[in-house]
Amino acid sequence: MNVPTKLDFAQEVRAERLSLLWKVTLLASVFVVWAALVFTSLSAISPLDFVIPVLMIVVGCILCRWLLSLNRYEPAVWAYVGGLFLGLGWLIYAPVAWSEVARTMIGFSFPLIIVIVGFLLPIRSTLIALLVGLAIELIAPSLGREFTIERSQIYSAFLMALAAGIAVQMSGTLYGIAEWALESYRKERETKDQLFDSQQEVQRSYLRQKALAEQLQEANVELEAARAAAIEAKNFRGQFLANMSHELRTPLNAIIGFSETMLNFPMMYDNQSLPPAYKTDLGQIYTSGKHLLQLINDILDLSKVDAGKLDLEIEQVELEPIFKGVLATATGLIGDKPIKLKRDIPAKLPLVQGDSLRIRQVILNLLSNSAKFTDEGAITLGARDEGNGEVTLWVSDTGIGIPPQDMDKIFEEFRQGTSGRRKGRAGSGLGLAISRQLLNLMGGRIWAESTPGKGSTFYFTLPVYTPEPVEQQG
Ligand code: ADP
């Protein structure tokens, strides 16, 4: 796009003035013709004496309009001024019975034309117009007659010179003012354009925002639907697992019960002892059955947690009896491995708050993991009162340890560390996940520290029991 220059603006404004001038002139001419017709019908003057000069002016105006439409500004001004000079010159020259006063008046309109040129064209053109005006004013009345110069002609010539002088003088100042005005006009136009642009920009961003809001709304609806579907799926999974676990436990209990009876109670079978080869396989059936039952119990627990249906019996719990029980079980878990079972428990521990069965389950999970992942050394069960309303318990071992990259995932469901997948270490990847869920429900936390090759320590906390404030009887 072309950026309009100052000159373009100046030209534009002057062209507007010029087109106003020719229109006014044309209108005035039509009025003069009409007045002339009325006037001449009463007197002896021929209408042609008016019509010819007026035609000259009209032709000048039409030429001016045509040149303006072609964007030829300077020739347009000359066409307009030329028409005026010729028309008025003809009136001065015309040998009609024509009042001397009217002729003098017409002579005095020449300075006005010169002023118009002064304002519309540069100084050089004003001087040319002055010369033309002087020539017409001084020579036209004497054309074809004896050359005389009347006093009114000298006055008119003097006025023309004066008008030219003033026009030249003022056009400089006026040019400055016009420049200033044009500059302000240009700035105002620019501001208007900028405003228009900003308005469009605001409109565009409003539409963009509206579209985004609509998208967001749609996304929200979809998200809500997805959330509902996910909740439904989770509940369904919980329900499905609970049913499945229940259905599996019944036949499994039969398998475990019968294999145990066959192994340990030969009196039930008329004291007929099993051949040793059978005993080994039956022992395998019994251990695998127990393992499967443990797995099913874990799944059942997790599905209950998922469905929010795991009921805990939260009460005050004394830890010492639990420790005794789990340590006895742990001895069995270690078997004949060269591992020392140690305890690091102060003589006095506060009562804690929780479900004693579940606390036992968590400690046993940890001890059985330690027994599983330790080949020699020691397994220690420890506890201490933190003095801040929490008791911390831990199980540490000198086992294979856990690589740092596994530390986060071992607490997730069905996730095992690299060690867990080692041959000969049966596991489901559920023990720690359940322990974490149970502790969450009891208001505790669980975390682990480990150095691969040296051992691991699993810590968990339980809140110290605080008796309910007894309500004062009023
Ligand atoms: P799993 O049935 O596999 O033992 P857990 O949830 O109890 O499931 O443990 C998850 C994983 O954490 C295990 O597979 C093992 O990789 C790792 N882990 C847990 N306890 C120990 C430990 N004491 N020493 C080394 N690795 C352990």
GROMACS .gro file of N, CA and C in nm, residues 135-211:
model
  231
  135ALA      N    1  -0.312   4.266  -1.836
  135ALA     CA    2  -0.326   4.281  -1.981
  135ALA      C    3  -0.472   4.294  -2.018
  136ILE      N    4  -0.555   4.205  -1.962
  136ILE     CA    5  -0.698   4.208  -1.998
  136ILE      C    6  -0.762   4.339  -1.952
  137GLU      N    7  -0.736   4.377  -1.828
  137GLU     CA    8  -0.798   4.496  -1.770
  137GLU      C    9  -0.759   4.622  -1.848
  138LEU      N   10  -0.631   4.630  -1.892
  138LEU     CA   11  -0.584   4.754  -1.956
  138LEU      C   12  -0.614   4.756  -2.105
  139ILE      N   13  -0.606   4.634  -2.168
  139ILE     CA   14  -0.618   4.635  -2.315
  139ILE      C   15  -0.760   4.606  -2.363
  140ALA      N   16  -0.831   4.510  -2.296
  140ALA     CA   17  -0.962   4.466  -2.348
  140ALA      C   18  -1.061   4.581  -2.378
  141PRO      N   19  -1.076   4.682  -2.292
  141PRO     CA   20  -1.176   4.786  -2.319
  141PRO      C   21  -1.145   4.866  -2.446
  142SER      N   22  -1.012   4.873  -2.486
  142SER     CA   23  -0.976   4.958  -2.599
  142SER      C   24  -0.964   4.879  -2.728
  143LEU      N   25  -0.987   4.740  -2.717
  143LEU     CA   26  -0.970   4.659  -2.839
  143LEU      C   27  -1.063   4.709  -2.948
  144GLY      N   28  -1.005   4.735  -3.066
  144GLY     CA   29  -1.086   4.781  -3.179
  144GLY      C   30  -1.128   4.927  -3.164
  145ARG      N   31  -1.082   4.992  -3.059
  145ARG     CA   32  -1.114   5.135  -3.040
  145ARG      C   33  -0.986   5.213  -3.016
  146GLU      N   34  -1.001   5.335  -2.990
  146GLU     CA   35  -0.884   5.418  -2.960
  146GLU      C   36  -0.835   5.383  -2.820
  147PHE      N   37  -0.704   5.371  -2.804
  147PHE     CA   38  -0.649   5.325  -2.676
  147PHE      C   39  -0.656   5.434  -2.569
  148THR      N   40  -0.733   5.410  -2.469
  148THR     CA   41  -0.739   5.506  -2.357
  148THR      C   42  -0.730   5.426  -2.226
  149ILE      N   43  -0.680   5.494  -2.128
  149ILE     CA   44  -0.678   5.428  -1.995
  149ILE      C   45  -0.752   5.517  -1.898
  150GLU      N   46  -0.854   5.458  -1.836
  150GLU     CA   47  -0.934   5.538  -1.743
  150GLU      C   48  -0.881   5.522  -1.601
  151ARG      N   49  -0.927   5.609  -1.519
  151ARG     CA   50  -0.876   5.606  -1.381
  151ARG      C   51  -0.915   5.475  -1.311
  152SER      N   52  -1.039   5.430  -1.337
  152SER     CA   53  -1.083   5.306  -1.270
  152SER      C   54  -0.995   5.188  -1.308
  153GLN      N   55  -0.945   5.189  -1.435
  153GLN     CA   56  -0.857   5.080  -1.479
  153GLN      C   57  -0.726   5.084  -1.400
  154ILE      N   58  -0.677   5.207  -1.378
  154ILE     CA   59  -0.551   5.219  -1.302
  154ILE      C   60  -0.571   5.170  -1.159
  155TYR      N   61  -0.690   5.206  -1.101
  155TYR     CA   62  -0.718   5.159  -0.963
  155TYR      C   63  -0.723   5.007  -0.959
  156SER      N   64  -0.796   4.953  -1.059
  156SER     CA   65  -0.812   4.807  -1.063
  156SER      C   66  -0.675   4.739  -1.076
  157ALA      N   67  -0.588   4.796  -1.167
  157ALA     CA   68  -0.454   4.738  -1.187
  157ALA      C   69  -0.376   4.744  -1.056
  158PHE      N   70  -0.390   4.859  -0.989
  158PHE     CA   71  -0.320   4.876  -0.862
  158PHE      C   72  -0.368   4.771  -0.759
  159LEU      N   73  -0.500   4.753  -0.756
  159LEU     CA   74  -0.557   4.654  -0.663
  159LEU      C   75  -0.510   4.512  -0.695
  160MET      N   76  -0.500   4.486  -0.825
  160MET     CA   77  -0.452   4.352  -0.867
  160MET      C   78  -0.311   4.330  -0.816
  161ALA      N   79  -0.224   4.431  -0.834
  161ALA     CA   80  -0.085   4.418  -0.789
  161ALA      C   81  -0.082   4.397  -0.638
  162LEU      N   82  -0.168   4.476  -0.569
  162LEU     CA   83  -0.173   4.465  -0.423
  162LEU      C   84  -0.218   4.324  -0.382
  163ALA      N   85  -0.324   4.273  -0.452
  163ALA     CA   86  -0.377   4.140  -0.420
  163ALA      C   87  -0.270   4.035  -0.440
  164ALA      N   88  -0.194   4.052  -0.554
  164ALA     CA   89  -0.088   3.954  -0.581
  164ALA      C   90   0.015   3.958  -0.469
  165GLY      N   91   0.052   4.083  -0.429
  165GLY     CA   92   0.151   4.098  -0.320
  165GLY      C   93   0.105   4.030  -0.193
  166ILE      N   94  -0.021   4.060  -0.154
  166ILE     CA   95  -0.075   4.002  -0.029
  166ILE      C   96  -0.080   3.849  -0.040
  167ALA      N   97  -0.128   3.801  -0.159
  167ALA     CA   98  -0.140   3.655  -0.177
  167ALA      C   99  -0.004   3.588  -0.163
  168VAL      N  100   0.101   3.653  -0.229
  168VAL     CA  101   0.236   3.595  -0.221
  168VAL      C  102   0.283   3.593  -0.076
  169GLN      N  103   0.259   3.711  -0.009
  169GLN     CA  104   0.303   3.725   0.129
  169GLN      C  105   0.235   3.621   0.220
  170MET      N  106   0.102   3.610   0.201
  170MET     CA  107   0.025   3.526   0.293
  170MET      C  108   0.037   3.378   0.264
  171SER      N  109   0.060   3.347   0.135
  171SER     CA  110   0.061   3.203   0.104
  171SER      C  111   0.172   3.133   0.181
  172GLY      N  112   0.287   3.211   0.208
  172GLY     CA  113   0.395   3.152   0.288
  172GLY      C  114   0.344   3.113   0.425
  173THR      N  115   0.284   3.211   0.497
  173THR     CA  116   0.231   3.186   0.632
  173THR      C  117   0.122   3.080   0.626
  174LEU      N  118   0.034   3.102   0.526
  174LEU     CA  119  -0.079   3.007   0.514
  174LEU      C  120  -0.029   2.866   0.486
  175TYR      N  121   0.084   2.862   0.407
  175TYR     CA  122   0.137   2.730   0.376
  175TYR      C  123   0.181   2.659   0.505
  176GLY      N  124   0.247   2.741   0.594
  176GLY     CA  125   0.289   2.685   0.723
  176GLY      C  126   0.171   2.633   0.802
  177ILE      N  127   0.066   2.719   0.810
  177ILE     CA  128  -0.054   2.679   0.885
  177ILE      C  129  -0.117   2.555   0.822
  178ALA      N  130  -0.121   2.562   0.685
  178ALA     CA  131  -0.181   2.448   0.616
  178ALA      C  132  -0.102   2.321   0.641
  179GLU      N  133   0.035   2.337   0.641
  179GLU     CA  134   0.120   2.221   0.668
  179GLU      C  135   0.087   2.160   0.803
  180TRP      N  136   0.075   2.252   0.903
  180TRP     CA  137   0.046   2.208   1.040
  180TRP      C  138  -0.089   2.136   1.044
  181ALA      N  139  -0.186   2.202   0.977
  181ALA     CA  140  -0.321   2.143   0.976
  181ALA      C  141  -0.319   2.007   0.906
  182LEU      N  142  -0.242   2.005   0.794
  182LEU     CA  143  -0.237   1.880   0.719
  182LEU      C  144  -0.170   1.769   0.800
  183GLU      N  145  -0.063   1.812   0.872
  183GLU     CA  146   0.009   1.714   0.955
  183GLU      C  147  -0.087   1.657   1.059
  184SER      N  148  -0.164   1.747   1.125
  184SER     CA  149  -0.258   1.701   1.227
  184SER      C  150  -0.361   1.608   1.163
  185TYR      N  151  -0.403   1.647   1.043
  185TYR     CA  152  -0.503   1.568   0.973
  185TYR      C  153  -0.449   1.428   0.944
  186ARG      N  154  -0.317   1.429   0.898
  186ARG     CA  155  -0.253   1.301   0.866
  186ARG      C  156  -0.244   1.214   0.991
  187LYS      N  157  -0.202   1.279   1.103
  187LYS     CA  158  -0.188   1.203   1.228
  187LYS      C  159  -0.323   1.147   1.271
  188GLU      N  160  -0.422   1.234   1.260
  188GLU     CA  161  -0.557   1.191   1.303
  188GLU      C  162  -0.603   1.071   1.220
  189ARG      N  163  -0.569   1.078   1.089
  189ARG     CA  164  -0.607   0.968   1.001
  189ARG      C  165  -0.535   0.840   1.040
  190GLU      N  166  -0.404   0.859   1.071
  190GLU     CA  167  -0.323   0.744   1.112
  190GLU      C  168  -0.382   0.680   1.238
  191THR      N  169  -0.411   0.768   1.339
  191THR     CA  170  -0.468   0.720   1.465
  191THR      C  171  -0.598   0.646   1.437
  192LYS      N  172  -0.676   0.704   1.344
  192LYS     CA  173  -0.804   0.640   1.313
  192LYS      C  174  -0.782   0.501   1.254
  193ASP      N  175  -0.681   0.494   1.162
  193ASP     CA  176  -0.650   0.364   1.101
  193ASP      C  177  -0.605   0.265   1.207
  194GLN      N  178  -0.515   0.316   1.298
  194GLN     CA  179  -0.464   0.227   1.403
  194GLN      C  180  -0.578   0.178   1.490
  195LEU      N  181  -0.666   0.274   1.524
  195LEU     CA  182  -0.782   0.239   1.609
  195LEU      C  183  -0.865   0.131   1.543
  196PHE      N  184  -0.885   0.152   1.411
  196PHE     CA  185  -0.964   0.056   1.336
  196PHE      C  186  -0.898  -0.082   1.341
  197ASP      N  187  -0.761  -0.080   1.319
  197ASP     CA  188  -0.686  -0.207   1.323
  197ASP      C  189  -0.702  -0.274   1.459
  198SER      N  190  -0.683  -0.192   1.568
  198SER     CA  191  -0.691  -0.250   1.703
  198SER      C  192  -0.831  -0.306   1.728
  199GLN      N  193  -0.929  -0.230   1.679
  199GLN     CA  194  -1.067  -0.277   1.699
  199GLN      C  195  -1.089  -0.413   1.633
  200GLN      N  196  -1.031  -0.423   1.510
  200GLN     CA  197  -1.043  -0.550   1.437
  200GLN      C  198  -0.972  -0.660   1.514
  201GLU      N  199  -0.853  -0.624   1.569
  201GLU     CA  200  -0.772  -0.722   1.643
  201GLU      C  201  -0.850  -0.770   1.765
  202VAL      N  202  -0.912  -0.672   1.836
  202VAL     CA  203  -0.991  -0.706   1.955
  202VAL      C  204  -1.104  -0.800   1.916
  203GLN      N  205  -1.168  -0.764   1.803
  203GLN     CA  206  -1.279  -0.846   1.755
  203GLN      C  207  -1.233  -0.988   1.725
  204ARG      N  208  -1.114  -0.995   1.657
  204ARG     CA  209  -1.061  -1.127   1.622
  204ARG      C  210  -1.030  -1.207   1.747
  205SER      N  211  -0.961  -1.140   1.847
  205SER     CA  212  -0.922  -1.218   1.965
  205SER      C  213  -1.045  -1.257   2.045
  206TYR      N  214  -1.150  -1.171   2.040
  206TYR     CA  215  -1.274  -1.207   2.109
  206TYR      C  216  -1.332  -1.335   2.049
  207LEU      N  217  -1.330  -1.339   1.913
  207LEU     CA  218  -1.385  -1.458   1.845
  207LEU      C  219  -1.301  -1.581   1.877
  208ARG      N  220  -1.164  -1.558   1.877
  208ARG     CA  221  -1.075  -1.671   1.908
  208ARG      C  222  -1.106  -1.724   2.048
  209GLN      N  223  -1.119  -1.627   2.141
  209GLN     CA  224  -1.144  -1.665   2.281
  209GLN      C  225  -1.275  -1.742   2.294
  210LYS      N  226  -1.373  -1.694   2.216
  210LYS     CA  227  -1.504  -1.758   2.222
  210LYS      C  228  -1.493  -1.903   2.174
  211ALA      N  229  -1.418  -1.918   2.061
  211ALA     CA  230  -1.401  -2.054   2.007
  211ALA      C  231  -1.329  -2.142   2.108
   0.00000   0.00000   0.00000
